[in-house]
């Protein structure tokens, strides 16, 4: 390509742009471009520049066919508005880092005769700078090029109503002017006509405006310029004036309608852009896939004013309805939906496939694969215009991309979760195997000792062995209890079993469980008197308390003092477990509630689950747990539970 | 303690079967063991044991199935051996006809106490007109409760709860059973009233109501009024 790029030592990635028109020849161009791109492993896009020319119905259909072909090939299609095709193509080419523009060479007999302006191709080449222009000659056989590129501006339909209206207006104007003629000169009448031309040109299409301009000029001449009732004009001045009028009227008419057409296009474009913008805003705001689907389809339904349904391919490879609004789907629609998904092409009404059905099916395509099918209810509504079809495909691309993105995020999260659980699994394995092995070793040593006849005879030794076995079993039991609780809390099936209980019951129950361990420590409890009943999960809260107290026993010196304080203030049940041990360093405080976290150098006997379970249980009761330093020394665990208290007064009972 | 009587042990674990057979036989009971629920059911029919000890988690039969099949024609007390964290299962089993439960691992003394309670309650409730436990004395016919020979006043509902628990001394009563017995069939929402009554009763009969020794709470299941054996 150009020298600059070569000197930069970069091999430019070829990127093709094919300019399409409503000509059937464009299909040939599209195929050629695709082939070219495939051969070089290059990317390509197609561009249609919309000028202010209106298209005939045949042109419209050709253009649609061309666009569908591009969509079917999965290429990017850009539709842009520009007065000049060449300028528009260059603009888009530059925006998209295009290296080659591919354009058809029109056959002369059908092409626009370049009267005043240079042909599109000449202009394109002169403006293309470092973009290559590839002109491919037309070799369409048997297909006639449409009338579009003939010199005349085609008007879709002669609008009889408009012609009738302007004719009526002329008659009325003439009648008024006949009346006014008695008071004013024919020159003023001319100005009235001219003003009417200006007004008419803002209201009607070009044809009727030109008709109005011409006929008003002629009638002005015929009826008002002397000699009257002839086309003949006496004075040179009048003749001059007549021609001036004629030219002015035509120019005004032409200019105004041109402005209007442009404005119309701009407004349409702005509306499309606004809709696309709104859609992207809606999609950005949505947090979940569900929200994306709900909100974007509500919006689509609103702007298309039709019923909308969406099918998404599920993990089980089934297309299933994710959304439907405004209408129901019938059994016979299964086939077109499947087809649309498999082929990645629209189907249904106004398409080649399944056109007998009343709905329109368009695939939700992402860059990688189709992810679903959008169904738009058509029934008796008119065929989509090109703009509408483009808008639908742009919007569905947006929706598809948003859904894909949310799925991607979801799968990323899954991967992360899997990685984390892998890590967790290793930690569990390590700490569990270590913590299980210690008591098992103790039990097995003691049991082996008991098998020894000599040792068995010594009652003191025998008792030591038996105590070892029982202690070991207790320890194993505690570990298993915690593992089970942790699993129970984590599995989503676990729903706390809330009921009314007396808080001192859980204290007793926990105390009983730990009674053997209290022998070497001082435990004192202070429970507020006359507490009401509270609603909580007995087993879980008892475990919380047991774990907290056990934690204090485990991590403090022998003969340490452990206090339990329970009171109820401001609708919060507070449980405080404090000890006079060595406390917990500030740097560890935030970690101790993490699963399988153990303070370095801590005594064996736990697997780092106890406090994490406490935290989870507190949270299951909408509460929280935190740790402070005890006054003096030691640690102080505080559990705050905003649990429901019974308001039944004892006096109410009989 | 020599007791006598026939105990059927249904457990799939050979260690537990061996342990129960040896230790219960040493207490003077006759023990037959089986490892499947199916055999267990037919042994209940052929041997007519006085007490059944049933391990949950048999490979061939759900514990609930076993209990309901036996209950179709037999009132033999069933003591269920369970693991922790199956409170709902325990309650379901108790409500569908099991008499008591023991959480594994359990001590032999605990099991013996349960067995003797089961023997005592075999067939019916305590029918004697008076109940005596430590300082507590209840005369059911007079609706009279005494602590250390001093009469204690109870409201009618308190008395109803107390007497229900005392007549079933030693046995665990599920919360839903107590509610049904006292408040009628549609009373499962009244659990907070039950708690409050129990708290009030404890204040009147326990030395330290926050550390009860007579009416024990069975976590997640219900209440147990202690008996002399315990």
PDB file of C-alpha atoms in Angstrom, chain A residues 367-601:
ATOM      1  CA  UNK A 367     -20.186 -12.158  16.680  1.00  0.00           C
ATOM      2  CA  UNK A 368     -19.732 -15.792  17.603  1.00  0.00           C
ATOM      3  CA  UNK A 369     -23.058 -17.523  17.322  1.00  0.00           C
ATOM      4  CA  UNK A 370     -26.780 -17.013  17.324  1.00  0.00           C
ATOM      5  CA  UNK A 371     -28.130 -17.006  20.842  1.00  0.00           C
ATOM      6  CA  UNK A 372     -31.826 -16.741  20.256  1.00  0.00           C
ATOM      7  CA  UNK A 373     -34.698 -15.642  18.078  1.00  0.00           C
ATOM      8  CA  UNK A 374     -36.752 -12.498  18.301  1.00  0.00           C
ATOM      9  CA  UNK A 375     -40.359 -12.775  17.173  1.00  0.00           C
ATOM     10  CA  UNK A 376     -42.175  -9.645  16.116  1.00  0.00           C
ATOM     11  CA  UNK A 377     -45.885  -9.776  15.604  1.00  0.00           C
ATOM     12  CA  UNK A 378     -46.900  -8.387  12.232  1.00  0.00           C
ATOM     13  CA  UNK A 379     -50.414  -9.567  11.403  1.00  0.00           C
ATOM     14  CA  UNK A 380     -51.830  -6.929   9.147  1.00  0.00           C
ATOM     15  CA  UNK A 381     -49.197  -4.300   9.731  1.00  0.00           C
ATOM     16  CA  UNK A 382     -47.342  -3.095   6.633  1.00  0.00           C
ATOM     17  CA  UNK A 383     -44.032  -4.492   5.534  1.00  0.00           C
ATOM     18  CA  UNK A 384     -40.987  -3.183   7.349  1.00  0.00           C
ATOM     19  CA  UNK A 385     -39.141  -0.400   5.569  1.00  0.00           C
ATOM     20  CA  UNK A 386     -35.409  -0.695   5.063  1.00  0.00           C
ATOM     21  CA  UNK A 387     -34.858   1.732   7.899  1.00  0.00           C
ATOM     22  CA  UNK A 388     -37.031  -0.321  10.213  1.00  0.00           C
ATOM     23  CA  UNK A 389     -35.293  -3.535   9.238  1.00  0.00           C
ATOM     24  CA  UNK A 390     -31.924  -1.951   9.838  1.00  0.00           C
ATOM     25  CA  UNK A 391     -33.079  -0.582  13.129  1.00  0.00           C
ATOM     26  CA  UNK A 392     -34.391  -3.984  14.169  1.00  0.00           C
ATOM     27  CA  UNK A 393     -31.153  -5.676  13.234  1.00  0.00           C
ATOM     28  CA  UNK A 394     -29.114  -2.996  14.997  1.00  0.00           C
ATOM     29  CA  UNK A 395     -31.263  -3.251  18.113  1.00  0.00           C
ATOM     30  CA  UNK A 396     -31.214  -7.027  18.104  1.00  0.00           C
ATOM     31  CA  UNK A 397     -27.445  -6.954  17.760  1.00  0.00           C
ATOM     32  CA  UNK A 398     -27.320  -4.678  20.779  1.00  0.00           C
ATOM     33  CA  UNK A 399     -29.581  -6.988  22.760  1.00  0.00           C
ATOM     34  CA  UNK A 400     -27.648 -10.067  21.678  1.00  0.00           C
ATOM     35  CA  UNK A 401     -24.354  -8.482  22.625  1.00  0.00           C
ATOM     36  CA  UNK A 402     -25.706  -7.424  25.994  1.00  0.00           C
ATOM     37  CA  UNK A 403     -27.036 -10.912  26.704  1.00  0.00           C
ATOM     38  CA  UNK A 404     -23.788 -12.445  25.571  1.00  0.00           C
ATOM     39  CA  UNK A 405     -21.871 -10.078  27.798  1.00  0.00           C
ATOM     40  CA  UNK A 406     -23.987 -10.943  30.814  1.00  0.00           C
ATOM     41  CA  UNK A 407     -23.528 -14.633  30.061  1.00  0.00           C
ATOM     42  CA  UNK A 408     -19.837 -14.110  29.728  1.00  0.00           C
ATOM     43  CA  UNK A 409     -19.726 -12.391  33.109  1.00  0.00           C
ATOM     44  CA  UNK A 410     -21.736 -15.231  34.568  1.00  0.00           C
ATOM     45  CA  UNK A 411     -19.401 -17.858  33.189  1.00  0.00           C
ATOM     46  CA  UNK A 412     -16.409 -15.849  34.396  1.00  0.00           C
ATOM     47  CA  UNK A 413     -17.923 -15.848  37.857  1.00  0.00           C
ATOM     48  CA  UNK A 414     -18.481 -19.570  37.617  1.00  0.00           C
ATOM     49  CA  UNK A 415     -14.856 -20.116  36.675  1.00  0.00           C
ATOM     50  CA  UNK A 416     -13.711 -17.925  39.522  1.00  0.00           C
ATOM     51  CA  UNK A 417     -15.986 -19.789  41.896  1.00  0.00           C
ATOM     52  CA  UNK A 418     -14.643 -23.096  40.675  1.00  0.00           C
ATOM     53  CA  UNK A 419     -11.095 -21.876  41.169  1.00  0.00           C
ATOM     54  CA  UNK A 420     -11.929 -20.675  44.634  1.00  0.00           C
ATOM     55  CA  UNK A 421     -13.635 -23.887  45.610  1.00  0.00           C
ATOM     56  CA  UNK A 422     -10.617 -25.768  44.292  1.00  0.00           C
ATOM     57  CA  UNK A 423      -8.429 -23.679  46.544  1.00  0.00           C
ATOM     58  CA  UNK A 424     -10.860 -24.151  49.403  1.00  0.00           C
ATOM     59  CA  UNK A 425     -10.913 -27.861  48.796  1.00  0.00           C
ATOM     60  CA  UNK A 426      -7.147 -28.032  49.205  1.00  0.00           C
ATOM     61  CA  UNK A 427      -7.249 -26.003  52.407  1.00  0.00           C
ATOM     62  CA  UNK A 428     -10.021 -28.184  53.793  1.00  0.00           C
ATOM     63  CA  UNK A 429      -8.172 -31.331  52.888  1.00  0.00           C
ATOM     64  CA  UNK A 430      -5.001 -30.119  54.534  1.00  0.00           C
ATOM     65  CA  UNK A 431      -6.498 -28.861  57.742  1.00  0.00           C
ATOM     66  CA  UNK A 432      -9.105 -31.587  58.075  1.00  0.00           C
ATOM     67  CA  UNK A 433      -6.653 -34.374  57.502  1.00  0.00           C
ATOM     68  CA  UNK A 434      -4.281 -32.864  60.013  1.00  0.00           C
ATOM     69  CA  UNK A 435      -6.916 -32.140  62.597  1.00  0.00           C
ATOM     70  CA  UNK A 436      -8.556 -35.506  62.194  1.00  0.00           C
ATOM     71  CA  UNK A 437      -5.311 -37.353  62.368  1.00  0.00           C
ATOM     72  CA  UNK A 438      -4.287 -35.932  65.741  1.00  0.00           C
ATOM     73  CA  UNK A 439      -7.239 -37.298  67.759  1.00  0.00           C
ATOM     74  CA  UNK A 440      -7.211 -40.523  65.769  1.00  0.00           C
ATOM     75  CA  UNK A 441      -3.558 -41.014  66.685  1.00  0.00           C
ATOM     76  CA  UNK A 442      -4.394 -40.397  70.333  1.00  0.00           C
ATOM     77  CA  UNK A 443      -7.265 -42.872  70.265  1.00  0.00           C
ATOM     78  CA  UNK A 444      -5.271 -45.524  68.497  1.00  0.00           C
ATOM     79  CA  UNK A 445      -2.278 -45.141  70.836  1.00  0.00           C
ATOM     80  CA  UNK A 446      -4.517 -45.434  73.871  1.00  0.00           C
ATOM     81  CA  UNK A 447      -6.416 -48.397  72.446  1.00  0.00           C
ATOM     82  CA  UNK A 448      -3.158 -50.171  71.633  1.00  0.00           C
ATOM     83  CA  UNK A 449      -2.003 -49.486  75.169  1.00  0.00           C
ATOM     84  CA  UNK A 450      -5.162 -51.095  76.502  1.00  0.00           C
ATOM     85  CA  UNK A 451      -4.373 -54.236  74.554  1.00  0.00           C
ATOM     86  CA  UNK A 452      -1.143 -54.583  76.512  1.00  0.00           C
ATOM     87  CA  UNK A 453      -1.853 -56.912  79.421  1.00  0.00           C
ATOM     88  CA  UNK A 454       0.786 -55.385  81.694  1.00  0.00           C
ATOM     89  CA  UNK A 455      -0.410 -51.846  81.205  1.00  0.00           C
ATOM     90  CA  UNK A 456      -4.033 -52.934  81.572  1.00  0.00           C
ATOM     91  CA  UNK A 457      -3.370 -54.110  85.080  1.00  0.00           C
ATOM     92  CA  UNK A 458      -2.369 -50.626  86.200  1.00  0.00           C
ATOM     93  CA  UNK A 459      -5.648 -48.893  86.967  1.00  0.00           C
ATOM     94  CA  UNK A 460      -4.169 -45.404  86.776  1.00  0.00           C
ATOM     95  CA  UNK A 461      -2.675 -46.018  83.340  1.00  0.00           C
ATOM     96  CA  UNK A 462      -5.903 -47.632  82.192  1.00  0.00           C
ATOM     97  CA  UNK A 463      -7.880 -44.567  83.199  1.00  0.00           C
ATOM     98  CA  UNK A 464      -5.475 -42.280  81.350  1.00  0.00           C
ATOM     99  CA  UNK A 465      -5.905 -44.339  78.205  1.00  0.00           C
ATOM    100  CA  UNK A 466      -9.675 -44.344  78.523  1.00  0.00           C
ATOM    101  CA  UNK A 467      -9.756 -40.595  79.048  1.00  0.00           C
ATOM    102  CA  UNK A 468      -7.557 -40.172  75.978  1.00  0.00           C
ATOM    103  CA  UNK A 469      -9.973 -42.207  73.907  1.00  0.00           C
ATOM    104  CA  UNK A 470     -13.030 -40.342  75.128  1.00  0.00           C
ATOM    105  CA  UNK A 471     -11.365 -36.964  74.662  1.00  0.00           C
ATOM    106  CA  UNK A 472     -10.233 -37.896  71.181  1.00  0.00           C
ATOM    107  CA  UNK A 473     -13.720 -38.939  70.251  1.00  0.00           C
ATOM    108  CA  UNK A 474     -15.148 -35.708  71.628  1.00  0.00           C
ATOM    109  CA  UNK A 475     -12.700 -33.785  69.538  1.00  0.00           C
ATOM    110  CA  UNK A 476     -13.554 -35.699  66.387  1.00  0.00           C
ATOM    111  CA  UNK A 477     -17.209 -35.135  67.097  1.00  0.00           C
ATOM    112  CA  UNK A 478     -16.754 -31.411  67.393  1.00  0.00           C
ATOM    113  CA  UNK A 479     -14.889 -31.233  64.106  1.00  0.00           C
ATOM    114  CA  UNK A 480     -17.567 -33.226  62.351  1.00  0.00           C
ATOM    115  CA  UNK A 481     -20.301 -31.079  63.923  1.00  0.00           C
ATOM    116  CA  UNK A 482     -18.662 -27.979  62.553  1.00  0.00           C
ATOM    117  CA  UNK A 483     -18.141 -29.459  59.124  1.00  0.00           C
ATOM    118  CA  UNK A 484     -21.763 -30.522  58.961  1.00  0.00           C
ATOM    119  CA  UNK A 485     -23.003 -27.129  60.151  1.00  0.00           C
ATOM    120  CA  UNK A 486     -20.831 -25.381  57.655  1.00  0.00           C
ATOM    121  CA  UNK A 487     -22.145 -27.544  54.862  1.00  0.00           C
ATOM    122  CA  UNK A 488     -25.698 -27.110  56.027  1.00  0.00           C
ATOM    123  CA  UNK A 489     -25.410 -23.357  56.106  1.00  0.00           C
ATOM    124  CA  UNK A 490     -23.766 -23.257  52.742  1.00  0.00           C
ATOM    125  CA  UNK A 491     -26.130 -25.539  50.902  1.00  0.00           C
ATOM    126  CA  UNK A 492     -28.977 -23.392  49.704  1.00  0.00           C
ATOM    127  CA  UNK A 493     -31.516 -25.940  50.824  1.00  0.00           C
ATOM    128  CA  UNK A 494     -30.817 -25.054  54.395  1.00  0.00           C
ATOM    129  CA  UNK A 495     -33.527 -22.804  55.694  1.00  0.00           C
ATOM    130  CA  UNK A 496     -33.207 -21.819  59.325  1.00  0.00           C
ATOM    131  CA  UNK A 497     -35.856 -23.365  61.469  1.00  0.00           C
ATOM    132  CA  UNK A 498     -37.074 -20.277  63.310  1.00  0.00           C
ATOM    133  CA  UNK A 499     -39.286 -20.755  66.316  1.00  0.00           C
ATOM    134  CA  UNK A 500     -39.836 -19.251  69.734  1.00  0.00           C
ATOM    135  CA  UNK A 501     -37.289 -20.262  72.336  1.00  0.00           C
ATOM    136  CA  UNK A 502     -36.015 -19.333  75.720  1.00  0.00           C
ATOM    137  CA  UNK A 503     -32.493 -17.990  75.316  1.00  0.00           C
ATOM    138  CA  UNK A 504     -31.342 -19.594  78.580  1.00  0.00           C
ATOM    139  CA  UNK A 505     -32.132 -22.991  77.045  1.00  0.00           C
ATOM    140  CA  UNK A 506     -29.390 -22.562  74.478  1.00  0.00           C
ATOM    141  CA  UNK A 507     -26.985 -21.408  77.160  1.00  0.00           C
ATOM    142  CA  UNK A 508     -27.691 -24.564  79.183  1.00  0.00           C
ATOM    143  CA  UNK A 509     -27.400 -26.754  76.165  1.00  0.00           C
ATOM    144  CA  UNK A 510     -24.071 -25.231  75.148  1.00  0.00           C
ATOM    145  CA  UNK A 511     -22.844 -25.392  78.709  1.00  0.00           C
ATOM    146  CA  UNK A 512     -23.694 -29.073  78.926  1.00  0.00           C
ATOM    147  CA  UNK A 513     -21.788 -29.793  75.747  1.00  0.00           C
ATOM    148  CA  UNK A 514     -18.694 -28.022  77.027  1.00  0.00           C
ATOM    149  CA  UNK A 515     -18.970 -29.095  80.655  1.00  0.00           C
ATOM    150  CA  UNK A 516     -15.944 -31.344  80.508  1.00  0.00           C
ATOM    151  CA  UNK A 517     -13.781 -28.548  79.180  1.00  0.00           C
ATOM    152  CA  UNK A 518     -14.918 -26.118  81.872  1.00  0.00           C
ATOM    153  CA  UNK A 519     -13.158 -28.149  84.501  1.00  0.00           C
ATOM    154  CA  UNK A 520      -9.919 -26.283  83.839  1.00  0.00           C
ATOM    155  CA  UNK A 521     -11.510 -22.844  83.309  1.00  0.00           C
ATOM    156  CA  UNK A 522     -13.822 -20.511  85.144  1.00  0.00           C
ATOM    157  CA  UNK A 523     -17.040 -19.907  83.305  1.00  0.00           C
ATOM    158  CA  UNK A 524     -19.587 -17.378  84.509  1.00  0.00           C
ATOM    159  CA  UNK A 525     -22.791 -16.263  82.822  1.00  0.00           C
ATOM    160  CA  UNK A 526     -24.904 -13.181  83.266  1.00  0.00           C
ATOM    161  CA  UNK A 527     -28.254 -13.424  81.566  1.00  0.00           C
ATOM    162  CA  UNK A 528     -30.615 -10.491  81.863  1.00  0.00           C
ATOM    163  CA  UNK A 529     -33.601 -11.373  84.013  1.00  0.00           C
ATOM    164  CA  UNK A 530     -37.111 -11.793  82.613  1.00  0.00           C
ATOM    165  CA  UNK A 531     -36.069 -11.873  78.975  1.00  0.00           C
ATOM    166  CA  UNK A 532     -38.949 -12.509  76.579  1.00  0.00           C
ATOM    167  CA  UNK A 533     -39.041 -15.442  74.151  1.00  0.00           C
ATOM    168  CA  UNK A 534     -37.059 -14.907  70.954  1.00  0.00           C
ATOM    169  CA  UNK A 535     -37.541 -16.307  67.525  1.00  0.00           C
ATOM    170  CA  UNK A 536     -34.422 -18.087  66.295  1.00  0.00           C
ATOM    171  CA  UNK A 537     -33.032 -21.391  65.123  1.00  0.00           C
ATOM    172  CA  UNK A 538     -32.212 -23.285  68.297  1.00  0.00           C
ATOM    173  CA  UNK A 539     -29.596 -25.624  66.868  1.00  0.00           C
ATOM    174  CA  UNK A 540     -27.779 -22.892  64.994  1.00  0.00           C
ATOM    175  CA  UNK A 541     -27.723 -20.366  67.800  1.00  0.00           C
ATOM    176  CA  UNK A 542     -26.611 -23.015  70.246  1.00  0.00           C
ATOM    177  CA  UNK A 543     -23.801 -23.873  67.893  1.00  0.00           C
ATOM    178  CA  UNK A 544     -22.834 -20.206  67.648  1.00  0.00           C
ATOM    179  CA  UNK A 545     -22.580 -19.965  71.408  1.00  0.00           C
ATOM    180  CA  UNK A 546     -20.784 -23.292  71.768  1.00  0.00           C
ATOM    181  CA  UNK A 547     -18.264 -22.321  69.112  1.00  0.00           C
ATOM    182  CA  UNK A 548     -17.606 -18.919  70.675  1.00  0.00           C
ATOM    183  CA  UNK A 549     -17.081 -20.302  74.155  1.00  0.00           C
ATOM    184  CA  UNK A 550     -15.086 -23.254  72.847  1.00  0.00           C
ATOM    185  CA  UNK A 551     -12.932 -20.841  70.886  1.00  0.00           C
ATOM    186  CA  UNK A 552     -12.169 -18.929  74.086  1.00  0.00           C
ATOM    187  CA  UNK A 553     -11.327 -22.146  75.929  1.00  0.00           C
ATOM    188  CA  UNK A 554      -9.076 -23.345  73.140  1.00  0.00           C
ATOM    189  CA  UNK A 555      -7.088 -20.187  72.724  1.00  0.00           C
ATOM    190  CA  UNK A 556      -6.559 -19.143  76.326  1.00  0.00           C
ATOM    191  CA  UNK A 557      -4.333 -20.421  79.052  1.00  0.00           C
ATOM    192  CA  UNK A 558      -5.506 -22.962  81.633  1.00  0.00           C
ATOM    193  CA  UNK A 559      -7.596 -21.493  84.429  1.00  0.00           C
ATOM    194  CA  UNK A 560      -8.599 -18.610  82.216  1.00  0.00           C
ATOM    195  CA  UNK A 561     -11.795 -16.783  83.047  1.00  0.00           C
ATOM    196  CA  UNK A 562     -14.554 -16.853  80.463  1.00  0.00           C
ATOM    197  CA  UNK A 563     -17.633 -14.643  80.767  1.00  0.00           C
ATOM    198  CA  UNK A 564     -20.907 -14.809  78.938  1.00  0.00           C
ATOM    199  CA  UNK A 565     -23.166 -11.775  79.059  1.00  0.00           C
ATOM    200  CA  UNK A 566     -26.589 -11.752  77.409  1.00  0.00           C
ATOM    201  CA  UNK A 567     -28.954  -8.824  77.349  1.00  0.00           C
ATOM    202  CA  UNK A 568     -31.679  -7.320  75.222  1.00  0.00           C
ATOM    203  CA  UNK A 569     -31.657  -3.576  74.399  1.00  0.00           C
ATOM    204  CA  UNK A 570     -33.336  -1.593  71.629  1.00  0.00           C
ATOM    205  CA  UNK A 571     -34.678  -4.723  69.974  1.00  0.00           C
ATOM    206  CA  UNK A 572     -31.213  -6.234  69.740  1.00  0.00           C
ATOM    207  CA  UNK A 573     -30.184  -9.366  71.555  1.00  0.00           C
ATOM    208  CA  UNK A 574     -26.549  -9.001  72.528  1.00  0.00           C
ATOM    209  CA  UNK A 575     -24.363 -11.978  73.407  1.00  0.00           C
ATOM    210  CA  UNK A 576     -20.887 -11.161  74.624  1.00  0.00           C
ATOM    211  CA  UNK A 577     -18.220 -13.768  75.232  1.00  0.00           C
ATOM    212  CA  UNK A 578     -15.048 -12.402  76.796  1.00  0.00           C
ATOM    213  CA  UNK A 579     -11.922 -13.993  78.184  1.00  0.00           C
ATOM    214  CA  UNK A 580      -8.742 -12.927  79.923  1.00  0.00           C
ATOM    215  CA  UNK A 581      -6.381 -14.668  77.535  1.00  0.00           C
ATOM    216  CA  UNK A 582      -3.724 -13.088  75.404  1.00  0.00           C
ATOM    217  CA  UNK A 583      -6.217 -11.532  73.016  1.00  0.00           C
ATOM    218  CA  UNK A 584      -6.093 -11.354  69.255  1.00  0.00           C
ATOM    219  CA  UNK A 585      -3.581  -9.121  67.442  1.00  0.00           C
ATOM    220  CA  UNK A 586      -5.188  -6.258  65.500  1.00  0.00           C
ATOM    221  CA  UNK A 587      -3.709  -7.562  62.252  1.00  0.00           C
ATOM    222  CA  UNK A 588      -5.621 -10.829  62.639  1.00  0.00           C
ATOM    223  CA  UNK A 589      -8.948  -9.388  63.715  1.00  0.00           C
ATOM    224  CA  UNK A 590     -10.345  -9.011  60.243  1.00  0.00           C
ATOM    225  CA  UNK A 591      -9.342 -12.525  59.209  1.00  0.00           C
ATOM    226  CA  UNK A 592     -10.478 -14.676  62.067  1.00  0.00           C
ATOM    227  CA  UNK A 593     -14.049 -14.946  60.751  1.00  0.00           C
ATOM    228  CA  UNK A 594     -12.827 -16.284  57.418  1.00  0.00           C
ATOM    229  CA  UNK A 595     -13.344 -19.903  56.655  1.00  0.00           C
ATOM    230  CA  UNK A 596     -10.425 -22.203  57.468  1.00  0.00           C
ATOM    231  CA  UNK A 597      -8.419 -19.285  58.709  1.00  0.00           C
ATOM    232  CA  UNK A 598      -6.232 -20.069  61.669  1.00  0.00           C
ATOM    233  CA  UNK A 599      -3.997 -17.718  63.554  1.00  0.00           C
ATOM    234  CA  UNK A 600      -0.402 -18.715  63.069  1.00  0.00           C
ATOM    235  CA  UNK A 601       0.910 -20.728  65.973  1.00  0.00           C
TER     236      UNK A 601
END
